[in-house]
CSV table of C-alpha atoms in Angstrom, one decimal:
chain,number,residue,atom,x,y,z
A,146,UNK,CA,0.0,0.0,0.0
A,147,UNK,CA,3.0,2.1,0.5
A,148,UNK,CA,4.3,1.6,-2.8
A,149,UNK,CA,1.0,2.3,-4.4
A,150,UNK,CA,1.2,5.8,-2.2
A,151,UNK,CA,4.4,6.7,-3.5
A,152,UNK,CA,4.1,5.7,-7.2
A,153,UNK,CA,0.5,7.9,-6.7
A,154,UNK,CA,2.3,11.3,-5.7
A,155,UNK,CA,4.9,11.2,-7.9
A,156,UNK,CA,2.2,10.7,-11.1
A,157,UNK,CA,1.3,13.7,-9.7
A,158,UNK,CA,3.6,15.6,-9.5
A,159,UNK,CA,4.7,15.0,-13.6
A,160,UNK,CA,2.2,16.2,-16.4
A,161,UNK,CA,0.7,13.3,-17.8
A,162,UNK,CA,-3.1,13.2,-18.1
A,163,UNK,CA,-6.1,12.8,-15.1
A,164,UNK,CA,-7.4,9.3,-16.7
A,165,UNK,CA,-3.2,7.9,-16.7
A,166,UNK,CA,-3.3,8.5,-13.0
A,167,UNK,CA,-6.5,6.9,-12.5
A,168,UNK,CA,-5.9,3.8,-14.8
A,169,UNK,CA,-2.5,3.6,-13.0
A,170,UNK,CA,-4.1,3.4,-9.6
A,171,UNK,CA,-6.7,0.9,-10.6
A,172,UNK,CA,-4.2,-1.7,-11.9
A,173,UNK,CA,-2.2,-0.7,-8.6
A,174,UNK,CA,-5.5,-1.6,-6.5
A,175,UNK,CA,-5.6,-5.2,-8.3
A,176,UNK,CA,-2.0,-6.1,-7.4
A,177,UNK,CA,-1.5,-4.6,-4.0
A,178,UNK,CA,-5.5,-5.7,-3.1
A,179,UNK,CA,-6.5,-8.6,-4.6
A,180,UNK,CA,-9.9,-9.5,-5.6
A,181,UNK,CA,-11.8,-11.3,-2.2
A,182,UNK,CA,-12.8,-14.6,-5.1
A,183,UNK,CA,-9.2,-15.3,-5.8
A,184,UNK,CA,-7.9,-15.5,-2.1
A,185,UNK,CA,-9.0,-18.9,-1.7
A,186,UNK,CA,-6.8,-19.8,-4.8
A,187,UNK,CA,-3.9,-17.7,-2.8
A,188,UNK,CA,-4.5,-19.8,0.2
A,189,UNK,CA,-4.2,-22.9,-1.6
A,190,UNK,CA,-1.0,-21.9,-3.5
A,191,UNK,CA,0.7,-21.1,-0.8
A,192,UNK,CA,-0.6,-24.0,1.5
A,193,UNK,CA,0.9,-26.1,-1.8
A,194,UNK,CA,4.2,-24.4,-1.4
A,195,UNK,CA,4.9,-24.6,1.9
A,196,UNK,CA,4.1,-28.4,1.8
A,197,UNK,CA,6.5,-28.8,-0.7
A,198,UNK,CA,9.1,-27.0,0.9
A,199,UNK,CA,9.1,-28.9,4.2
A,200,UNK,CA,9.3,-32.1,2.4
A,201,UNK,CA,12.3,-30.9,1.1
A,202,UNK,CA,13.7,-29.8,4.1
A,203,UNK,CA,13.0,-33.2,6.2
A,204,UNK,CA,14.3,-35.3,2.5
A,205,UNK,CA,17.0,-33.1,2.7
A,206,UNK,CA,18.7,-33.2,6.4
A,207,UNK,CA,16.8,-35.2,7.8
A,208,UNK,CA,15.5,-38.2,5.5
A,209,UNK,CA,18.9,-40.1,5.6
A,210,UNK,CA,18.9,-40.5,9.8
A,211,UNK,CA,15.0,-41.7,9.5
A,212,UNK,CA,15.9,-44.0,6.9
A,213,UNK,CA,15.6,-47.9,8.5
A,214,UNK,CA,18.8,-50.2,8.1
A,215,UNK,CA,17.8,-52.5,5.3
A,216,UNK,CA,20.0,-55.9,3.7
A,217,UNK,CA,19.5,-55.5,0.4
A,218,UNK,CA,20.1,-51.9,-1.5
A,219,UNK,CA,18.0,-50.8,-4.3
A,220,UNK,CA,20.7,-51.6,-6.5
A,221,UNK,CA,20.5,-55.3,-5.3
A,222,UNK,CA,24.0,-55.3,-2.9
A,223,UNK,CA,23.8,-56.9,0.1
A,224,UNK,CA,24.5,-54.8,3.6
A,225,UNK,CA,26.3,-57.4,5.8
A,226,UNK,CA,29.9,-57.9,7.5
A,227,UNK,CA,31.5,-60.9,8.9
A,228,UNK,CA,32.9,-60.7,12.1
A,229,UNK,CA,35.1,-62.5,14.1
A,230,UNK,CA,36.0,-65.1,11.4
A,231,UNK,CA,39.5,-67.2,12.5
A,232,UNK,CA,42.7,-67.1,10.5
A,233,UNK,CA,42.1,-70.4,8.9
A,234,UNK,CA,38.5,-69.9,7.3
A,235,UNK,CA,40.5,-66.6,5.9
A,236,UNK,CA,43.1,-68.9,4.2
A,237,UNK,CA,40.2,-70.3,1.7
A,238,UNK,CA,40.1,-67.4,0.0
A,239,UNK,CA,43.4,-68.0,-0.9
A,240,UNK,CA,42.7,-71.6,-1.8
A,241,UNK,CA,39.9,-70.2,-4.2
A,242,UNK,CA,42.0,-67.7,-6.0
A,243,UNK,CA,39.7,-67.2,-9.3
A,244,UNK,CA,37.0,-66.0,-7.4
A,245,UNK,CA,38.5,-64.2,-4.7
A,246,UNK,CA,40.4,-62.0,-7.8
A,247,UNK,CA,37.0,-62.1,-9.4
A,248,UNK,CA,35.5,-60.3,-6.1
A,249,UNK,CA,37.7,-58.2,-6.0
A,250,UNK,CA,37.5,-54.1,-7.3
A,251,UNK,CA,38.8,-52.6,-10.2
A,252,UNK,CA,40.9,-50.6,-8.0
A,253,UNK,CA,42.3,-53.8,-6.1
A,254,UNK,CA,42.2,-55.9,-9.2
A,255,UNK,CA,44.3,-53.6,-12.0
A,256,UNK,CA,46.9,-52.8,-8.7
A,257,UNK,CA,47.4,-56.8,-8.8
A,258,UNK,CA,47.8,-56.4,-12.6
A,259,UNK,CA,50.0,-54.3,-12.8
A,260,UNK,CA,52.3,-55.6,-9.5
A,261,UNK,CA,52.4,-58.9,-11.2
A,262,UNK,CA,53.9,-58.1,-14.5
A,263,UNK,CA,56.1,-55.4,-13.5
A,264,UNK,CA,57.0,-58.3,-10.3
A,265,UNK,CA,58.0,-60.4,-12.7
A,266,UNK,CA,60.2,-58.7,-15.2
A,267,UNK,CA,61.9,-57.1,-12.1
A,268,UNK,CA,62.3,-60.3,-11.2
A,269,UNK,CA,64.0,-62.1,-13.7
A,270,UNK,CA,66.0,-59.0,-14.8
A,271,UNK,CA,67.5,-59.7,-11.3
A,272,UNK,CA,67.8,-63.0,-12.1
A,273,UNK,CA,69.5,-62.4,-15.8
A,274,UNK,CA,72.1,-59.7,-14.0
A,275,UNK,CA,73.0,-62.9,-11.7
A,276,UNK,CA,74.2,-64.6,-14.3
A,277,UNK,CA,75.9,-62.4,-16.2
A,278,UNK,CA,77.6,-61.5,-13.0
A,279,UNK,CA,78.4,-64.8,-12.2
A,280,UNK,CA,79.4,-65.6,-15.9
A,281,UNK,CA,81.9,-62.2,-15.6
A,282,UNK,CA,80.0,-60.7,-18.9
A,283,UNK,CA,79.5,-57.4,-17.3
A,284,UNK,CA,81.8,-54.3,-18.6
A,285,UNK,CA,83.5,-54.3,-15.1
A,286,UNK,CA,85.1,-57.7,-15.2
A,287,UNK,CA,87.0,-56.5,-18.6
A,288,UNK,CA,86.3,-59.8,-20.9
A,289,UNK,CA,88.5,-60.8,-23.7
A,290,UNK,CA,87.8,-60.0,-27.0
A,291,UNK,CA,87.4,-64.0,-27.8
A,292,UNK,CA,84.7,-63.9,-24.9
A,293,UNK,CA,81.1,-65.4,-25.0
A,294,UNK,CA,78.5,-64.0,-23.3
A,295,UNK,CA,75.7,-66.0,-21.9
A,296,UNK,CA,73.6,-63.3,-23.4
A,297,UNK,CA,74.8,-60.2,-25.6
A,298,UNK,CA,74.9,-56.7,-24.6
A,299,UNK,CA,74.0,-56.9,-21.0
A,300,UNK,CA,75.5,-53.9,-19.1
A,301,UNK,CA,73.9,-54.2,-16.3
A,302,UNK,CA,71.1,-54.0,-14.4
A,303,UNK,CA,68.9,-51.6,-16.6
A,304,UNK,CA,69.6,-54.0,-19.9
A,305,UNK,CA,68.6,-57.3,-17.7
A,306,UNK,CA,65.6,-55.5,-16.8
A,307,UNK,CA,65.1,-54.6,-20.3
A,308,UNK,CA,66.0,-58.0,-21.7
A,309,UNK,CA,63.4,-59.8,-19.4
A,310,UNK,CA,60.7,-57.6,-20.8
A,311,UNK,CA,61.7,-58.2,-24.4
A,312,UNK,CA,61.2,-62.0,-23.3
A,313,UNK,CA,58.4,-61.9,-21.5
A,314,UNK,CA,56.1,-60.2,-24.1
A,315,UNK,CA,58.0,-61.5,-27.2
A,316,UNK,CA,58.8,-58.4,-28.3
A,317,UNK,CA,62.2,-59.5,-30.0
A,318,UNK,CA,64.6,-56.7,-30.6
A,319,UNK,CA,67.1,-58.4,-31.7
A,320,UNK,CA,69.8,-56.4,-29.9
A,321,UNK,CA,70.0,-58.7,-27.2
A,322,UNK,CA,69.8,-62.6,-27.3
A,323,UNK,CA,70.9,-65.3,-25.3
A,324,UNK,CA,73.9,-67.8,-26.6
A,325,UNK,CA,74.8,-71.2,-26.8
A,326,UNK,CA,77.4,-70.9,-24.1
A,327,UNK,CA,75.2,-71.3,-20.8
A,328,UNK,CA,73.1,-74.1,-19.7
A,329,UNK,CA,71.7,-71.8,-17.0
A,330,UNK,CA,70.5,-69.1,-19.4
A,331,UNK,CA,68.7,-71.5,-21.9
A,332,UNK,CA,66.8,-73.1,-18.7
A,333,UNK,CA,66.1,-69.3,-17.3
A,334,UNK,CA,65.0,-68.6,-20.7
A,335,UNK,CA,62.4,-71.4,-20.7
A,336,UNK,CA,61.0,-71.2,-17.6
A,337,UNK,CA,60.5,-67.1,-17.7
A,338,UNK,CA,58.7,-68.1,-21.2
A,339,UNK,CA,56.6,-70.5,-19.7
A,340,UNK,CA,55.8,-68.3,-16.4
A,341,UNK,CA,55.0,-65.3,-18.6
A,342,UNK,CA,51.9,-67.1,-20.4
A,343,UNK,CA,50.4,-68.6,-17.3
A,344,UNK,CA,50.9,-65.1,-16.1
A,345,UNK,CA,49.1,-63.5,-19.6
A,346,UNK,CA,46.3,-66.0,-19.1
A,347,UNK,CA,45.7,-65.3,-15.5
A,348,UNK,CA,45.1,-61.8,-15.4
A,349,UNK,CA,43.8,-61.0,-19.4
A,350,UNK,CA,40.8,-64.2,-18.3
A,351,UNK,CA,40.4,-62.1,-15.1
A,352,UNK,CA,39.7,-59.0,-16.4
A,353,UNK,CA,38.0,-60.5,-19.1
A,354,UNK,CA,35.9,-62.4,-16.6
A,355,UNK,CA,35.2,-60.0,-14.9
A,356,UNK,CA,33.8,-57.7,-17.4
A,357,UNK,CA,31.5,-60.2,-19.1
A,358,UNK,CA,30.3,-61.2,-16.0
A,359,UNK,CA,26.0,-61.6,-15.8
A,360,UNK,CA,26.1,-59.0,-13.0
A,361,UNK,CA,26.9,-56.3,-15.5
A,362,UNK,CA,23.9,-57.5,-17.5
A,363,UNK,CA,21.3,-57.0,-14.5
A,364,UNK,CA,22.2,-53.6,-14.1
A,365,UNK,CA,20.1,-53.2,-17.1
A,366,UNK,CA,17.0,-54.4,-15.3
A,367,UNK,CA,15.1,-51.8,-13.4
A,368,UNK,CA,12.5,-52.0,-10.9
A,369,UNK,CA,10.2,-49.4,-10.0
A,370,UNK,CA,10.9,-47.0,-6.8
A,371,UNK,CA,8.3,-48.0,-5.0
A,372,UNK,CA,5.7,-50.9,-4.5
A,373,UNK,CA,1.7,-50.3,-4.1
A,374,UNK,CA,-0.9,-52.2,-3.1
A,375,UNK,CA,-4.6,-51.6,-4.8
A,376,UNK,CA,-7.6,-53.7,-6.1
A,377,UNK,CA,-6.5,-55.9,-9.2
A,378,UNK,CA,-8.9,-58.4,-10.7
A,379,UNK,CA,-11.1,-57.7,-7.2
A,380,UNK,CA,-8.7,-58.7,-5.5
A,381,UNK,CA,-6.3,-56.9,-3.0
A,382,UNK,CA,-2.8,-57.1,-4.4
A,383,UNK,CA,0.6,-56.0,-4.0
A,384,UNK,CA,1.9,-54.7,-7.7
A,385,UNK,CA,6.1,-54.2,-8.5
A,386,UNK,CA,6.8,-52.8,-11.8
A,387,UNK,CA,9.9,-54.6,-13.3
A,388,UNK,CA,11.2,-53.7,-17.2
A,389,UNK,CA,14.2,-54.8,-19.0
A,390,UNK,CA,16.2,-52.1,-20.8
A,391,UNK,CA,17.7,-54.1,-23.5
A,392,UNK,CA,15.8,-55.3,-26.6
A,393,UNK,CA,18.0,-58.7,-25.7
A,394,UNK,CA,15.8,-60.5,-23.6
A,395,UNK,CA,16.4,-63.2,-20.7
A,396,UNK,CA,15.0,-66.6,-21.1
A,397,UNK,CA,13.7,-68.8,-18.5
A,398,UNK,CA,13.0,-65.7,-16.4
A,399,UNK,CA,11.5,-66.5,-13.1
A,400,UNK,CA,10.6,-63.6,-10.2
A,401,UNK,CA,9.9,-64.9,-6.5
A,402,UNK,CA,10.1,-62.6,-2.9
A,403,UNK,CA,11.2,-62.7,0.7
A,404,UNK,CA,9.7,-61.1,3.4
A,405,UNK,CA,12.6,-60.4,5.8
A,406,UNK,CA,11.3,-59.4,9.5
A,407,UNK,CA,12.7,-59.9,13.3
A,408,UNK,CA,10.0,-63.0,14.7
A,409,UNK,CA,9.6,-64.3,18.1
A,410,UNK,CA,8.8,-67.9,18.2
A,411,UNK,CA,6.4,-69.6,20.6
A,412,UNK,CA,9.5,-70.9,23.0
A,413,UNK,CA,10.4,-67.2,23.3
A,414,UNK,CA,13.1,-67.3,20.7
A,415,UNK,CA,13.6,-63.7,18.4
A,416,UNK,CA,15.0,-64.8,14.8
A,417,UNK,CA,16.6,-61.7,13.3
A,418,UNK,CA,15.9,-61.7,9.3
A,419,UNK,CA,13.0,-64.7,9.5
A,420,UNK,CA,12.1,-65.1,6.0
A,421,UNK,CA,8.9,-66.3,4.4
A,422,UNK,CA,8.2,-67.0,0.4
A,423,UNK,CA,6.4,-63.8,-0.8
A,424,UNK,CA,5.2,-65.7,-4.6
A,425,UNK,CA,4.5,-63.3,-6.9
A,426,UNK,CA,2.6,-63.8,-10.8
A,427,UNK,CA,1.7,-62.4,-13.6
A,428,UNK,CA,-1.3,-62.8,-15.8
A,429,UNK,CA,0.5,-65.9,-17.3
A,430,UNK,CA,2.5,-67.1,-14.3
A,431,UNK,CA,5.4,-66.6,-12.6
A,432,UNK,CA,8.1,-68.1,-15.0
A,433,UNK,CA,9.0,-67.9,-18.6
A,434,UNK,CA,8.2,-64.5,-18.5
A,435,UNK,CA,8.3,-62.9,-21.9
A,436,UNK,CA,10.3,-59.7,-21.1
A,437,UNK,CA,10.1,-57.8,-23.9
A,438,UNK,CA,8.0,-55.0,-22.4
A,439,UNK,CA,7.7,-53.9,-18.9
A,440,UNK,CA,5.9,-55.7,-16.6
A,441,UNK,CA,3.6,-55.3,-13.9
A,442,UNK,CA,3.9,-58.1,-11.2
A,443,UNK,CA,1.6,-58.5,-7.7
A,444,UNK,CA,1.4,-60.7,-5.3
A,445,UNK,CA,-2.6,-61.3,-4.0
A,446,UNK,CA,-2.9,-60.4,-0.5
A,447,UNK,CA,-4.9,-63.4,0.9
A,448,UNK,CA,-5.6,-65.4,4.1
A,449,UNK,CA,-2.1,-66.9,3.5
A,450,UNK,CA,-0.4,-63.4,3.2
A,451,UNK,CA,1.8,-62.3,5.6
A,452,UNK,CA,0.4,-58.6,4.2
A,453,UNK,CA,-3.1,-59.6,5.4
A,454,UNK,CA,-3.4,-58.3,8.7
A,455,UNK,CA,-1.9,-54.9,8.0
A,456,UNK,CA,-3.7,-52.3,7.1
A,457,UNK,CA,-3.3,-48.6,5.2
A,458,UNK,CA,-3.5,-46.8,8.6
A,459,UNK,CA,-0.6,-49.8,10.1
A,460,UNK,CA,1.7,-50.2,7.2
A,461,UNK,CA,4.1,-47.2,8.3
A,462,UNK,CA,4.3,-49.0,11.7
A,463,UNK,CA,5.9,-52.1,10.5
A,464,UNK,CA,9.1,-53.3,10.1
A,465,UNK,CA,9.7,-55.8,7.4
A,466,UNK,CA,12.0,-55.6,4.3
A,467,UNK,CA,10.7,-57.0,0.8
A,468,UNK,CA,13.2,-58.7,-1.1
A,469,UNK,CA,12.5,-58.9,-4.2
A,470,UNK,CA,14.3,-61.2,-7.4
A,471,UNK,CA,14.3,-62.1,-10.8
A,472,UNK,CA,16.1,-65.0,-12.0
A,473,UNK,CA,17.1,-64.9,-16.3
A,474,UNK,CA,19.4,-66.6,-18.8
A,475,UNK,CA,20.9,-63.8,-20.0
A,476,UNK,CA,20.1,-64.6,-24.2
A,477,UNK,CA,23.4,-63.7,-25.8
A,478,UNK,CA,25.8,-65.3,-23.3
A,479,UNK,CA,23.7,-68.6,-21.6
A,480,UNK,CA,24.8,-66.6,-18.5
A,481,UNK,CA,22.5,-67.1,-15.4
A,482,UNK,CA,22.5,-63.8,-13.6
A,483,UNK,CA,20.2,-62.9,-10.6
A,484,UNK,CA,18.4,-59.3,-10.3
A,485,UNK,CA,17.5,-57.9,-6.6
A,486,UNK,CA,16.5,-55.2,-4.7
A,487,UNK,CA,13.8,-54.1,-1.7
A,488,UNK,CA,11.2,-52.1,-0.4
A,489,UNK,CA,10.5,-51.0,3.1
A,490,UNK,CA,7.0,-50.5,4.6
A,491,UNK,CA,8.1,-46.3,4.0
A,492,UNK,CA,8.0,-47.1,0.0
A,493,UNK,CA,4.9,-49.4,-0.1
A,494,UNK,CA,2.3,-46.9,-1.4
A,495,UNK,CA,-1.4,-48.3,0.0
A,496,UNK,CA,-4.1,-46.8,-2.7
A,497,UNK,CA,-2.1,-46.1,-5.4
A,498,UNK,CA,-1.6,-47.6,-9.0
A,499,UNK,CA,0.6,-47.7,-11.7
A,500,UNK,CA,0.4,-45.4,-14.7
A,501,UNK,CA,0.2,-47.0,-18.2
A,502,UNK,CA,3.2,-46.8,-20.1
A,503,UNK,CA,2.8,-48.6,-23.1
A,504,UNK,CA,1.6,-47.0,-25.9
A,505,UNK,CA,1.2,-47.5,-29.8
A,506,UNK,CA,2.2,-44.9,-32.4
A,507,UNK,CA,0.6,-44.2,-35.2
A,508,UNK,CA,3.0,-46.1,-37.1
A,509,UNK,CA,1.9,-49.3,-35.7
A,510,UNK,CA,4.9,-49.5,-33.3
A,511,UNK,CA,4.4,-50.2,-29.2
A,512,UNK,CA,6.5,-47.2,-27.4
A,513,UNK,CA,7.5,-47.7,-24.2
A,514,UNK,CA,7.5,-44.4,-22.2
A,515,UNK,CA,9.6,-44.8,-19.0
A,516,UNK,CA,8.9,-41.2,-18.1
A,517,UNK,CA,6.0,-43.2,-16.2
A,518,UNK,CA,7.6,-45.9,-15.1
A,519,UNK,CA,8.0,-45.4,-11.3
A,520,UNK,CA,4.5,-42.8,-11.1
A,521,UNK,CA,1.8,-43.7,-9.3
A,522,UNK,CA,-2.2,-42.7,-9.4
A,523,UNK,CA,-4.0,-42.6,-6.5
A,524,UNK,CA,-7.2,-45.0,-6.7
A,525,UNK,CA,-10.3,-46.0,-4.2
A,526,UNK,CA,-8.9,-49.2,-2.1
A,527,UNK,CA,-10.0,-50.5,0.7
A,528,UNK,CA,-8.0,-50.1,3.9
A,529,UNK,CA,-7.4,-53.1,4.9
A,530,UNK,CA,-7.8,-56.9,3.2
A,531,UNK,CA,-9.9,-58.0,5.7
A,532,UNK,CA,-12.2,-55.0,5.2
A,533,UNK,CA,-12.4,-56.4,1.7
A,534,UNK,CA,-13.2,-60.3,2.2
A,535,UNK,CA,-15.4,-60.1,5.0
A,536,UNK,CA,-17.3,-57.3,2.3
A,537,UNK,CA,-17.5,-59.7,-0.3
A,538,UNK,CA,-18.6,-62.7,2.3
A,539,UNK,CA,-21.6,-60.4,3.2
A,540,UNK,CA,-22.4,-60.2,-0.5
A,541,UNK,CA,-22.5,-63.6,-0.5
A,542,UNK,CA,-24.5,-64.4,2.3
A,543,UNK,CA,-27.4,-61.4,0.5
A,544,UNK,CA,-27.1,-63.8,-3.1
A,545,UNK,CA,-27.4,-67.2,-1.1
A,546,UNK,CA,-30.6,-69.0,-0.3
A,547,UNK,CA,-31.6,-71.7,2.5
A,548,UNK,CA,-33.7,-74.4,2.4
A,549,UNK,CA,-35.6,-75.5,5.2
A,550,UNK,CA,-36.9,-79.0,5.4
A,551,UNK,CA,-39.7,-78.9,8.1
A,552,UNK,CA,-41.0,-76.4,6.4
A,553,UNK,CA,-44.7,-77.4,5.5
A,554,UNK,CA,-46.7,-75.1,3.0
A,555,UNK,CA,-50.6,-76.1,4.2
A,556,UNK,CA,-53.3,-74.0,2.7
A,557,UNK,CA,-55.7,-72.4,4.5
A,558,UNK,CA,-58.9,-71.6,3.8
A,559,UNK,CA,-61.2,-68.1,4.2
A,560,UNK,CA,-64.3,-68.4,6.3
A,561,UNK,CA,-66.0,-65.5,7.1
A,562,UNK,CA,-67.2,-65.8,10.2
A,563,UNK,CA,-68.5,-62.5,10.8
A,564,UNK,CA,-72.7,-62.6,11.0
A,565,UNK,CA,-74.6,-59.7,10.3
């Protein structure tokens, strides 16, 4: 209102026209004092605002101390350490060396790479000035002119070095070679040969290995970011949305769950991570799935679901992981690989569906849009699955009919007994 009195005396103080000043202050009125029908609409966008911006705020510094501890990441690696394990149960990892150097890290794995060829030619270039040494060839011993190396133009302990990497890789100068004079250096010879190919095949089928292992290929499967649980074929279910991003597809596919929760058994025992079969379908089963398009999966929340008792109001309350996982051939390798990942009761959205994402163009192709592939529509669902059964066992009971056996239809007749 300030500003409008301000702007308003200094219009009139210059020499534009009366109606300027007027429309001036009108327009002013509008922005400064809105209409009374569009506060509501004020309300509500600011209400909106505000909403968003504390979400933000708790996501944002607060959201990862609420987060519950779970064993399985979205990204399907497992959170657990091994404690207390004794010296000799350490000593089979050695035993198993391919698969501990499989394990292991990039950063770990190319370190072991490169120590073990640079080990060995620093190695046997020791070994190579050791017998040149021993066989006096070196410039220091002063050899006759009619003297015969064990192996030409070694100096010293740079050229050994550089004579066991020309023999190691092959490379084959020509500079240097070794001569017919010592036993020693044909055997060193061979054996360096034969240690540098075991060597060559170790590591290059490691790294190879390791990069066309099936892991690398489930990183290509998605699931959606959250779970929800509405009405599907009348029935209560729990629905995952699960799509493969290559056009490649995996055969023999076959998706099961575990529900992972803390139980106490009737003897008073608590079992940390108790896990019970969570079987979850599709409209043609729950193996061989054709995977060439997204795919909605859901697990029917019956009398035998561990989901049954809960309810929309309870669901934040517990705690239980999902573990979900799909099991493939992967189609251009015959590679079995395993797909995982979880849900907590914070991303299992009660009432909600998913949107469609598969569409078809007017070119008669089926597009796929994965902008929608993790968003959700709110629908009408029951609260609870028992809400729902004992709903549709009353509607039963209304359609059903009994028969009574001792009943006897007799009829009856009409006297008037009534005399005038």
């Amino acid at each position: 209102m300030l500003t409008r009195l301000v702007l308003s005396a200094h219009l009139s103080s210059t020499t534009s026209p009366p109606w300027t000043h007027a429309a001036i202050s009108w327009e002013l009125d509008n922005v400064l004092m809105p209409s009374p029908r569009i506060w509501p609409q004020i309300r509500v966008l600011t209400e909106s605002m505000f909403k968003h911006l504390r979400k933000w705020v708790v996501t944002r510094f607060f959201g990862h101390s609420r987060q519950k501890p779970r064993l399985v990441s979205k990204d399907g690696r497992c959170n657990i350490e091994f404690g207390n394990v004794e010296a000799q149960s350490r000593f089979i990892f050695f035993v198993d060396i391919w698969t501990t150097v499989l394990d292991l890290k990039w950063r770990y794995k190319m370190t072991i790479f490169i120590t073990a060829f640079l080990g060995s030619w620093f190695f046997f270039g020791l070994l190579w000035y050791a017998v040149a040494y021993i066989h006096k060839d070196l410039p220091e011993f002063h050899p006759s002119a009619n003297h015969t190396p064990c192996v030409e133009n070694i100096n010293g302990l740079t050229s050994a070095f550089l004579f066991s990497l020309e023999t190691q890789v092959t490379i084959g100068y020509g500079f240097r070679c070794v001569t017919e004079q010592c036993a020693t250096a044909i055997f060193l010879l061979i054996f360096q040969s034969i240690l540098g190919v075991i060597i060559n095949s170790f590591m290059c089928g490691a790294i190879l290995a390791k990069i066309s292992r099936p892991k690398k290929r489930a990183k290509t499967i998605t699931f959606s970011k959250n779970a929800v649980i509405s009405k599907r074929g009348g029935k209560l279910c729990l629905l995952i949305r699960v799509a493969n991003l290559r056009k490649s597809l995996l055969i023999s596919s076959h998706i099961y769950g575990k529900l992972l929760k803390t139980t106490v058994t009737p003897e008073g025992e608590t079992i940390i991570l108790d896990q019970i079969n969570i079987n979850f379908v599709v409209d043609a089963g729950n193996e061989n799935l054709f995977f060439i398009s997204p795919l909605t999966i859901y697990h029917v929340i019956d009398h035998n679901s561990p989901f049954f008792h809960m309810a929309a109001e309870t669901l934040l309350q517990q705690d239980f992981e999902l573990v979900v996982f799909l099991d493939g051939t992967v189609e251009s390798t015959s590679a079995t690989c395993q797909v995982r990942t979880s849900y907590v009761p914070e991303e299992v959205l009660w009432g909600y569906r998913f949107a469609p994402i598969v569409s078809k163009t007017k070119e008669g192709k089926y597009r796929v849009d994965f902008h929608n592939f993790s968003k959700t529509v709110e629908v009408e669902t029951p609260h609870c699955a028992m809400c729902l059964y004992n709903e549709k066992d009353v509607r039963a009971r209304m359609k059903r009919g009994y028969d009574n056996p001792n009943f006897i239809l007799s009829e009856v007749n009409e006297t008037d007994d009534t005399k005038m």
